[in-house]
Amino acid sequence: MFLPHMNHLTLEQTFFSQVLPKTVKLFDDMVYELTSQANGLSSQNLEIQTTLRNILQTMVQLLGALTGCVQHVCATQESIILENIQSLPSSVLHVIKSTFVHCKNSESVYSGRLHLVSDLLQALFKEAYSLQKQLMELLDMVCMDPSVDENDDILNMVIVIHSLLDICSVISSMDHAFHANTWKFIIKQSLKHQSIIKSQLKHKDIITSLCEDILFSFHSCLHLAEQMTQSDAQDNADYRLFQKTLKLCRFFANSLLHYTKEFLPFLSDSCCNLHQLYLQIHSKFPPSLYATRISKAHQEEIAGAFLVTLDPLISQLLTFQPFVQVVLDSRLDLPCELQFPQCLLLVVVMDKLPFQSKEVQTLWCTDSQASETTTRISLLKAIFYSFEQCSGELSLPVHLQGLKSKGKAEVAVTLYQHVCVHLCTFITSFHPSLFAELDAALLNAVLSANMITSLLAMDAWCFLARYGTAELCAHHVTIVAHLIKSCPGECYQLINLSILLKRLFFFMAPPHQLEFIHKFSPKEAENLPLWQHISFQALPAELRKQTVHEVSTVGTAECRKWLSSSRTLGELESLNTVLSALLTICNSAGEALDTGKQTAIMEVVSQLWAFLNIKQVADQPYIQQTFSLLLPLLGFFIQTLDPKLIVQVVTLQTSLLKLEPPDYVRLAMLDFVSSLGKLFIPEAIQDRILPNLSCIFALLLADRSWLLEQHTLEAFTQFAEGTNHEEIVPQCLSSEETKNKVVSFLEKTGFVDETEAAKVERVKQEKGIFWERFANVTVEEAKRSPLQPYAKRARQEFPWEEEYRSALHTIAGALEATESLLQKGPAPAWLLMEMEALHERMDKLKRYIHTLG
């Protein structure tokens, strides 16, 4: 009643600053009274009921009075300067927030007696709603001078925006439309006064609240979609609510997009929230293992209305260095459910980089160390590392949307295909200045201990060989060849490099293959470590014939050299390399071997077999490897082998199997025994071969290793289909369990009947177990070069260490002296017997040391 009679320019000094603080205190006191006395409320206690209702009625009137004040200011001023009404917005917002908090908590405050005051609480909420709406109209009329950097108006506007932000967190679950309108106003005012308040706003608070509201509405949307999927009857009310919630998701996402675009330079400390938002959303959405189960139609609806807004968000953040640091942080330690979304995010980034400047590409594709604790790895290294973490998604496998191609329908692809295709596409647009980073990342991944990661890198490298020039392919083959030759011994890195060499060699142009042959001549024994890994099928016919001839000539010569030498265990490593090269010839270019070379190889292989005995094969790893190489070579020449030799081979295998040799030795046995299916065994030796053969198959079929079991079933099937000795087949099936196993394999039955949901749960559990097992391995350790040695352990001190060293030194000296004497003249007859006795003592000592360990 007094306001119309007062000067609007002096309202703050004469009225608002005097009355509003008391009004706020009065209101807070009334809220306190309500909260304190609500426990005594009951239908029988009319006194407290009347008191509480009177307080609520007074609060409604007070809110009405404040609404009148705001309306008066709006009506009397075309443009408003905050300084002239400084106390009004802050006081009104305080009262509004208190009202909404009280209404939100009313169920717990009034407990089961809410119905006694519900009508007044509803009136209170409506009045607060109306008051806030009126206040937002007033604030929309506020004018601020952009030329003034620091004044009270700036601070007041920032306080207003953050007060509205607090109200948002209160009303988010009370009224979705009102919540959205409040956010709309916050974003609008932030942008309207952007130039003068941008440095004062608490951007992290705004981004955090927006991200929380996006996730909340997204989860609500998924929950509704899940309910509709589980329910047989289609409820239109549920679907309308789903659409309404989805619309809210899109609104919040667009608000975030808009705010991020305008205030990006100020969002350094919000990048972690934005990164987590992307990961959390994709972790709950198909095809994630941890996704909510919703129908395909709902998936498409959510993706089309909401998920599409995340793509431009990533585009905006792509050039922002703090975001790059967060995504590629070497210390990033994500839980199981966020590893797959991280991989998807990195692929999205990879797709966008070709359209960015060289500087942005360099930012993402190079390692960086900002400080001792902050290290950023390159995008390519991050992709391979992230891909490696998706073991569950790769083994299931999950399927993603495929790329569209002209005239063909879009098909779903596995995660492996998805990453591989996008990685290869990225390689085609890689900036020339970053090729060194590409080479390093591919090589590092090829050398990975993780098989699937190494395979992905090989596929990408082979694509690069085909896409690039012939010279680039030849250069890469040469580098890989040198790496193989420099490997210190058998290791998984050597296996990976040899597979890569074999594949790349197929892509070499014939002139470059000829250059390679000149550079790494097969005539020289030192190059056989390379030629054992190259498929001769990759060479043109004439060149293949020539190279096969040279490798087989050198190979057989080296075998004879070993046979005529002292035949020490130390020389077996080079012999095994020679045998591996000869086996490669037989497997990939057997038709190129002339009769003379076949005979030469068969002769040396037969002579080498004569030196094997059961004890050596059981105890010595190098001899086990020799044994495993000789078996497939003998299998290759099975039709021309001496029957006596076949008897020896089968007999030795039977005896060896009972000593439980390593798996790779058993696999080699399978190669040989399956080849016997092609052979008609002479009647004279059938009684010495067939019982042993059935024993070998029976022992291998009963093996509990799933890998051996599968290979044995395949080998047994091949043997059974080809052999002329059908009577042996049932003899191999020594038990009912083995018989059932073979029948199930042949009929392709006996598989575990597992639903899709059960399979997903199993894969999740397996992934969780792996994750727990390797939780102590840091990201830096996992991404370190595979050939980089681990830090040395602190030396363990032993009380008699020096004495042990001295004794061992004496033994080594005595052996060297004996070796020197042998070179000067023949050894006495007793020497060999004494050395055998020493060897037995050494074995006894080794067993004793093992028991102590």
PDB file of N, CA, C and O in Angstrom, residues 27-28 30 45 111 128 266 351 354 386 572 592 606 641 649 685 755 808 841:
ATOM      1  N   PHE A  27      10.146 -14.746   8.126  1.00  0.00           N
ATOM      2  CA  PHE A  27       9.803 -15.942   7.356  1.00  0.00           C
ATOM      3  C   PHE A  27      10.588 -17.156   7.877  1.00  0.00           C
ATOM      4  O   PHE A  27      10.030 -18.238   8.056  1.00  0.00           O
ATOM      5  N   ASP A  28      11.894 -16.980   8.108  1.00  0.00           N
ATOM      6  CA  ASP A  28      12.727 -18.074   8.633  1.00  0.00           C
ATOM      7  C   ASP A  28      12.220 -18.543   9.999  1.00  0.00           C
ATOM      8  O   ASP A  28      12.214 -19.750  10.293  1.00  0.00           O
ATOM      9  N   MET A  30       9.139 -18.388  11.068  1.00  0.00           N
ATOM     10  CA  MET A  30       7.901 -19.135  10.852  1.00  0.00           C
ATOM     11  C   MET A  30       8.194 -20.564  10.366  1.00  0.00           C
ATOM     12  O   MET A  30       7.548 -21.521  10.794  1.00  0.00           O
ATOM     13  N   ASN A  45      -5.435 -32.679  18.305  1.00  0.00           N
ATOM     14  CA  ASN A  45      -4.817 -31.487  18.895  1.00  0.00           C
ATOM     15  C   ASN A  45      -5.168 -30.270  18.046  1.00  0.00           C
ATOM     16  O   ASN A  45      -4.393 -29.836  17.192  1.00  0.00           O
ATOM     17  N   SER A 111       4.954 -36.048   8.411  1.00  0.00           N
ATOM     18  CA  SER A 111       4.761 -37.496   8.523  1.00  0.00           C
ATOM     19  C   SER A 111       3.361 -37.900   8.035  1.00  0.00           C
ATOM     20  O   SER A 111       2.936 -37.483   6.970  1.00  0.00           O
ATOM     21  N   ALA A 128       4.790 -19.252  -4.180  1.00  0.00           N
ATOM     22  CA  ALA A 128       6.247 -19.168  -4.411  1.00  0.00           C
ATOM     23  C   ALA A 128       6.549 -19.289  -5.904  1.00  0.00           C
ATOM     24  O   ALA A 128       7.415 -18.582  -6.431  1.00  0.00           O
ATOM     25  N   PHE A 266      36.600 -20.652 -19.837  1.00  0.00           N
ATOM     26  CA  PHE A 266      36.503 -20.626 -18.373  1.00  0.00           C
ATOM     27  C   PHE A 266      36.169 -22.009 -17.791  1.00  0.00           C
ATOM     28  O   PHE A 266      35.893 -22.124 -16.601  1.00  0.00           O
ATOM     29  N   ASP A 351      37.527 -39.647 -35.409  1.00  0.00           N
ATOM     30  CA  ASP A 351      36.743 -39.330 -36.619  1.00  0.00           C
ATOM     31  C   ASP A 351      36.714 -37.840 -36.909  1.00  0.00           C
ATOM     32  O   ASP A 351      36.605 -37.419 -38.069  1.00  0.00           O
ATOM     33  N   PRO A 354      40.492 -35.300 -38.513  1.00  0.00           N
ATOM     34  CA  PRO A 354      40.899 -34.932 -39.874  1.00  0.00           C
ATOM     35  C   PRO A 354      40.367 -33.571 -40.328  1.00  0.00           C
ATOM     36  O   PRO A 354      40.934 -32.953 -41.235  1.00  0.00           O
ATOM     37  N   SER A 386      42.775 -48.369 -24.378  1.00  0.00           N
ATOM     38  CA  SER A 386      41.357 -48.433 -24.050  1.00  0.00           C
ATOM     39  C   SER A 386      40.714 -49.677 -24.666  1.00  0.00           C
ATOM     40  O   SER A 386      39.911 -50.365 -24.032  1.00  0.00           O
ATOM     41  N   LEU A 572      71.440 -76.326 -29.923  1.00  0.00           N
ATOM     42  CA  LEU A 572      70.089 -76.735 -30.322  1.00  0.00           C
ATOM     43  C   LEU A 572      69.214 -75.566 -30.731  1.00  0.00           C
ATOM     44  O   LEU A 572      68.326 -75.706 -31.558  1.00  0.00           O
ATOM     45  N   ALA A 592      57.105 -76.788 -54.329  1.00  0.00           N
ATOM     46  CA  ALA A 592      58.289 -76.230 -54.985  1.00  0.00           C
ATOM     47  C   ALA A 592      59.548 -77.032 -54.675  1.00  0.00           C
ATOM     48  O   ALA A 592      60.615 -76.773 -55.226  1.00  0.00           O
ATOM     49  N   SER A 606      65.261 -87.745 -40.273  1.00  0.00           N
ATOM     50  CA  SER A 606      65.319 -89.114 -39.731  1.00  0.00           C
ATOM     51  C   SER A 606      66.557 -89.301 -38.866  1.00  0.00           C
ATOM     52  O   SER A 606      66.505 -89.927 -37.799  1.00  0.00           O
ATOM     53  N   LEU A 641      57.965 -92.405 -45.373  1.00  0.00           N
ATOM     54  CA  LEU A 641      58.772 -92.716 -44.186  1.00  0.00           C
ATOM     55  C   LEU A 641      58.989 -94.213 -44.039  1.00  0.00           C
ATOM     56  O   LEU A 641      58.115 -95.020 -44.374  1.00  0.00           O
ATOM     57  N   VAL A 649      58.512 -93.452 -33.684  1.00  0.00           N
ATOM     58  CA  VAL A 649      57.868 -92.166 -33.388  1.00  0.00           C
ATOM     59  C   VAL A 649      56.623 -92.366 -32.532  1.00  0.00           C
ATOM     60  O   VAL A 649      56.422 -91.693 -31.518  1.00  0.00           O
ATOM     61  N   ILE A 685      53.504-104.263 -39.160  1.00  0.00           N
ATOM     62  CA  ILE A 685      53.766-103.360 -38.019  1.00  0.00           C
ATOM     63  C   ILE A 685      52.480-102.844 -37.368  1.00  0.00           C
ATOM     64  O   ILE A 685      52.526-101.997 -36.470  1.00  0.00           O
ATOM     65  N   THR A 755      21.056 -68.006 -22.170  1.00  0.00           N
ATOM     66  CA  THR A 755      20.305 -66.879 -22.726  1.00  0.00           C
ATOM     67  C   THR A 755      21.245 -65.699 -22.936  1.00  0.00           C
ATOM     68  O   THR A 755      22.339 -65.640 -22.360  1.00  0.00           O
ATOM     69  N   LEU A 808      80.646 -71.697  -6.984  1.00  0.00           N
ATOM     70  CA  LEU A 808      80.163 -71.767  -8.367  1.00  0.00           C
ATOM     71  C   LEU A 808      81.253 -71.341  -9.346  1.00  0.00           C
ATOM     72  O   LEU A 808      81.397 -71.893 -10.432  1.00  0.00           O
ATOM     73  N   ARG A 841      74.714 -85.782  -9.679  1.00  0.00           N
ATOM     74  CA  ARG A 841      74.828 -84.967  -8.458  1.00  0.00           C
ATOM     75  C   ARG A 841      74.238 -83.575  -8.674  1.00  0.00           C
ATOM     76  O   ARG A 841      73.596 -82.996  -7.791  1.00  0.00           O
TER      77      ARG A 841
END
